[in-house]
């Protein structure tokens, strides 16, 4: 499984945008970039995924570098509810499973 | 609400015992995954079933087994329990299993071994 690198922790303020980085320099052409988050005392929650182009959904945006070796999850206006551990995961074309790293623990200050 | 239901929410038992964890996937999802989350190992994939058949296996112990039934619900059986089996066990489901599809997780079963 290709590896991702994320900062251990980040902090932001409520109602401000948050940019969560992820490096994946060994990504292959068929790897999808997935983001999940885990709120306290809950199961992981799907956030967004993409292959090459930037993606938007109701929760977040995913910006993928042109060489695909890095990506950024963007929360446009953070709320207290966005405090969670965020996982950046690569899934190749045949992968069934999710391989979770340590993720980034995001703290939101009121 | 992810649509994935796991029961029970909490389970307390003793070493050497056997337990069964149950998972009902989202309506329409054919694939079920089991993950274990412990403090020292993080979230780890155990096993996947697709439409009743085992599709992929991770770091699942021989003392653990799973199955998916014709109605697509799944059960994870843990036997000869040890203290180290104390963890959160999550079930996830997806429409099929391909890498461009998200997995939807339940809220987990917290297993405590005394």
Short mmCIF file of C-alpha atoms in Angstrom, two decimals:
data_model
loop_
_atom_site.label_atom_id
_atom_site.label_comp_id
_atom_site.label_asym_id
_atom_site.label_seq_id
_atom_site.Cartn_x
_atom_site.Cartn_y
_atom_site.Cartn_z
CA UNK A 1 0.00 0.00 0.00
CA UNK A 2 1.33 3.41 -0.93
CA UNK A 3 2.16 5.55 2.06
CA UNK A 4 0.84 8.96 3.04
CA UNK A 5 2.38 11.53 5.37
CA UNK A 6 0.27 13.92 7.42
CA UNK A 7 1.07 16.31 10.27
CA UNK A 8 0.23 14.79 13.65
CA UNK A 9 -1.90 17.74 14.71
CA UNK A 10 -3.27 21.06 13.54
CA UNK A 11 -5.24 23.81 15.19
CA UNK A 12 -7.61 26.36 13.74
CA UNK A 13 -10.34 28.76 14.77
CA UNK A 14 -14.04 28.43 14.35
CA UNK A 15 -15.49 29.90 11.14
CA UNK A 16 -12.07 30.03 9.47
CA UNK A 17 -10.93 27.85 6.57
CA UNK A 18 -8.73 24.86 7.32
CA UNK A 19 -6.22 23.32 4.94
CA UNK A 20 -5.12 19.80 5.86
CA UNK A 21 -2.10 18.63 3.85
CA UNK A 22 -1.17 15.12 2.79
CA UNK A 23 1.97 13.98 1.01
CA UNK A 24 1.94 10.84 -1.09
CA UNK A 25 5.08 10.92 -3.22
CA UNK A 26 4.88 7.22 -4.17
CA UNK A 27 1.33 7.42 -5.51
CA UNK A 28 0.66 5.36 -8.61
CA UNK A 29 -1.53 6.26 -11.54
CA UNK A 30 -4.47 4.15 -10.38
CA UNK A 31 -4.46 5.23 -6.73
CA UNK A 32 -7.52 7.11 -5.53
CA UNK A 33 -7.01 9.65 -2.74
CA UNK A 34 -9.58 9.21 0.01
CA UNK A 35 -10.19 11.30 3.12
CA UNK A 36 -12.01 10.05 6.17
CA UNK A 37 -12.44 11.60 9.57
CA UNK A 38 -13.19 10.16 12.97
CA UNK A 39 -15.02 12.24 15.53
CA UNK A 40 -14.65 11.33 19.20
CA UNK A 41 -16.49 8.13 20.12
CA UNK A 42 -17.67 7.52 16.56
CA UNK A 43 -16.71 5.38 13.61
CA UNK A 44 -14.74 6.84 10.70
CA UNK A 45 -16.77 8.99 8.37
CA UNK A 46 -16.18 9.33 4.63
CA UNK A 47 -15.35 12.90 3.64
CA UNK A 48 -14.29 12.99 0.00
CA UNK A 49 -12.19 11.25 -2.62
CA UNK A 50 -10.61 11.99 -5.99
CA UNK A 51 -8.26 10.69 -8.63
CA UNK A 52 -6.78 13.58 -10.58
CA UNK A 53 -9.10 16.57 -10.59
CA UNK A 54 -10.11 18.74 -7.68
CA UNK A 55 -13.36 17.66 -6.07
CA UNK A 56 -16.04 19.45 -4.09
CA UNK A 57 -18.90 18.14 -2.01
CA UNK A 58 -21.09 19.45 0.78
CA UNK A 59 -18.51 18.64 3.43
CA UNK A 60 -15.21 19.75 1.93
CA UNK A 61 -13.02 20.30 -1.11
CA UNK A 62 -10.09 18.20 -2.21
CA UNK A 63 -7.26 19.91 -4.06
CA UNK A 64 -4.89 17.53 -5.83
CA UNK A 65 -1.48 18.68 -7.00
CA UNK A 66 -0.78 18.42 -10.69
CA UNK A 67 1.86 15.71 -10.15
CA UNK A 68 -0.51 14.00 -7.65
CA UNK A 69 2.23 13.70 -5.07
CA UNK A 70 0.31 15.76 -2.57
CA UNK A 71 -3.23 16.81 -1.81
CA UNK A 72 -5.04 19.17 0.53
CA UNK A 73 -8.38 18.74 2.22
CA UNK A 74 -10.10 22.08 2.60
CA UNK A 75 -12.81 22.76 5.15
CA UNK A 76 -14.18 26.10 4.03
CA UNK A 77 -15.58 27.28 7.33
CA UNK A 78 -14.65 25.17 10.32
CA UNK A 79 -17.12 24.50 13.11
CA UNK A 80 -16.53 22.93 16.50
CA UNK A 81 -18.06 19.77 15.08
CA UNK A 82 -15.17 19.46 12.65
CA UNK A 83 -12.75 18.63 15.48
CA UNK A 84 -11.65 15.11 14.61
CA UNK A 85 -8.80 12.95 13.38
CA UNK A 86 -8.51 13.25 9.61
CA UNK A 87 -7.08 10.38 7.60
CA UNK A 88 -5.64 10.64 4.09
CA UNK A 89 -5.66 7.20 2.44
CA UNK A 90 -4.56 5.91 -0.94
CA UNK A 91 -6.52 3.08 -2.50
CA UNK A 92 -5.20 1.40 -5.61
CA UNK A 93 -7.42 0.04 -8.35
CA UNK A 94 -7.73 -3.38 -6.79
CA UNK A 95 -7.72 -2.50 -3.11
CA UNK A 96 -10.72 -3.45 -1.11
CA UNK A 97 -9.50 -2.33 2.27
CA UNK A 98 -8.69 1.04 3.78
CA UNK A 99 -5.24 1.35 5.31
CA UNK A 100 -5.34 3.97 8.06
CA UNK A 101 -2.25 5.83 9.20
CA UNK A 102 -2.03 8.02 12.28
CA UNK A 103 -3.93 10.90 10.68
CA UNK A 104 -4.04 14.56 11.68
CA UNK A 105 -5.79 15.51 14.88
CA UNK A 106 -7.61 18.76 14.16
CA UNK A 107 -8.52 21.04 17.05
CA UNK A 108 -11.00 23.88 16.49
CA UNK A 109 -10.89 26.80 18.90
CA UNK A 110 -14.12 28.71 19.61
CA UNK B 1 -26.41 8.37 10.50
CA UNK B 2 -24.31 6.18 8.19
CA UNK B 3 -27.01 3.54 7.79
CA UNK B 4 -24.69 0.82 9.12
CA UNK B 5 -25.93 -0.77 12.33
CA UNK B 6 -23.71 -2.59 14.77
CA UNK B 7 -24.82 -4.52 17.83
CA UNK B 8 -24.14 -4.65 20.66
CA UNK B 9 -22.62 -1.24 21.39
CA UNK B 10 -20.72 -2.53 24.39
CA UNK B 11 -19.64 -6.01 25.39
CA UNK B 12 -17.86 -7.01 28.57
CA UNK B 13 -16.64 -10.54 28.97
CA UNK B 14 -13.81 -12.60 30.40
CA UNK B 15 -10.71 -14.20 28.97
CA UNK B 16 -11.29 -17.49 27.22
CA UNK B 17 -14.86 -16.66 26.26
CA UNK B 18 -16.43 -16.35 22.82
CA UNK B 19 -18.48 -13.44 21.48
CA UNK B 20 -20.34 -12.56 18.30
CA UNK B 21 -20.53 -9.05 16.90
CA UNK B 22 -23.24 -8.24 14.40
CA UNK B 23 -23.37 -5.78 11.51
CA UNK B 24 -26.20 -4.75 9.22
CA UNK B 25 -24.92 -2.89 6.16
CA UNK B 26 -26.54 0.06 4.46
CA UNK B 27 -29.45 -0.86 2.24
CA UNK B 28 -28.11 -1.84 -1.18
CA UNK B 29 -24.52 -2.36 -0.08
CA UNK B 30 -23.11 -5.78 -0.96
CA UNK B 31 -19.69 -5.46 0.63
CA UNK B 32 -18.96 -5.59 4.36
CA UNK B 33 -15.64 -4.88 6.04
CA UNK B 34 -14.48 -5.42 9.61
CA UNK B 35 -11.85 -3.24 11.29
CA UNK B 36 -10.29 -3.30 14.73
CA UNK B 37 -9.20 -0.14 16.54
CA UNK B 38 -6.92 -0.44 19.53
CA UNK B 39 -4.83 2.19 21.28
CA UNK B 40 -1.51 0.69 20.24
CA UNK B 41 -2.36 -0.55 16.71
CA UNK B 42 -4.71 2.11 15.45
CA UNK B 43 -7.38 1.17 12.90
CA UNK B 44 -6.61 -2.14 11.19
CA UNK B 45 -8.48 -4.01 8.49
CA UNK B 46 -9.54 -7.51 9.45
CA UNK B 47 -11.64 -9.02 6.68
CA UNK B 48 -14.03 -8.23 3.83
CA UNK B 49 -17.04 -10.05 2.47
CA UNK B 50 -18.81 -9.38 -0.78
CA UNK B 51 -22.26 -10.82 -1.42
CA UNK B 52 -21.67 -13.70 0.96
CA UNK B 53 -18.15 -14.60 -0.06
CA UNK B 54 -14.84 -13.72 1.54
CA UNK B 55 -13.09 -11.17 -0.68
CA UNK B 56 -10.01 -10.00 1.25
CA UNK B 57 -8.24 -10.80 4.47
CA UNK B 58 -6.07 -8.60 6.63
CA UNK B 59 -4.38 -9.18 9.97
CA UNK B 60 -7.16 -11.34 11.33
CA UNK B 61 -6.22 -13.84 14.02
CA UNK B 62 -7.08 -17.51 13.57
CA UNK B 63 -9.27 -17.23 16.69
CA UNK B 64 -11.45 -14.77 14.79
CA UNK B 65 -13.83 -15.66 12.01
CA UNK B 66 -16.56 -13.91 10.08
CA UNK B 67 -19.36 -14.63 7.71
CA UNK B 68 -21.91 -12.78 5.62
CA UNK B 69 -25.41 -14.18 5.40
CA UNK B 70 -27.86 -14.23 2.46
CA UNK B 71 -29.61 -11.14 3.83
CA UNK B 72 -26.14 -9.47 3.71
CA UNK B 73 -25.75 -8.93 7.42
CA UNK B 74 -22.40 -10.04 8.80
CA UNK B 75 -21.13 -11.48 12.03
CA UNK B 76 -17.63 -11.42 13.48
CA UNK B 77 -16.90 -14.25 15.89
CA UNK B 78 -14.09 -13.86 18.41
CA UNK B 79 -13.11 -16.91 20.45
CA UNK B 80 -10.63 -17.80 23.18
CA UNK B 81 -10.58 -14.14 24.05
CA UNK B 82 -7.44 -12.57 25.47
CA UNK B 83 -6.92 -9.28 27.25
CA UNK B 84 -5.30 -7.89 24.11
CA UNK B 85 -8.52 -8.36 22.15
CA UNK B 86 -10.05 -5.44 24.01
CA UNK B 87 -10.72 -2.88 21.30
CA UNK B 88 -13.32 -1.11 19.23
CA UNK B 89 -14.59 -3.22 16.35
CA UNK B 90 -16.03 -1.37 13.39
CA UNK B 91 -18.06 -2.64 10.50
CA UNK B 92 -18.21 -0.73 7.23
CA UNK B 93 -20.14 -1.31 4.04
CA UNK B 94 -19.94 -0.18 0.44
CA UNK B 95 -21.89 -0.81 -2.72
CA UNK B 96 -19.30 -3.18 -4.12
CA UNK B 97 -15.68 -2.81 -3.09
CA UNK B 98 -13.87 -0.85 -5.70
CA UNK B 99 -11.41 1.86 -4.78
CA UNK B 100 -13.55 4.66 -6.17
CA UNK B 101 -16.35 3.90 -3.74
CA UNK B 102 -16.55 5.15 -0.16
CA UNK B 103 -17.01 2.92 2.83
CA UNK B 104 -19.63 3.81 5.41
CA UNK B 105 -18.88 2.90 9.00
CA UNK B 106 -21.04 1.96 11.92
CA UNK B 107 -20.48 3.34 15.40
CA UNK B 108 -18.65 0.22 16.51
CA UNK B 109 -18.79 -2.36 19.26
CA UNK B 110 -16.58 -1.70 22.26
CA UNK B 111 -15.26 -5.02 23.55
CA UNK B 112 -13.75 -5.14 27.02
CA UNK B 113 -12.05 -8.28 28.26
CA UNK B 114 -11.69 -8.57 32.02
#
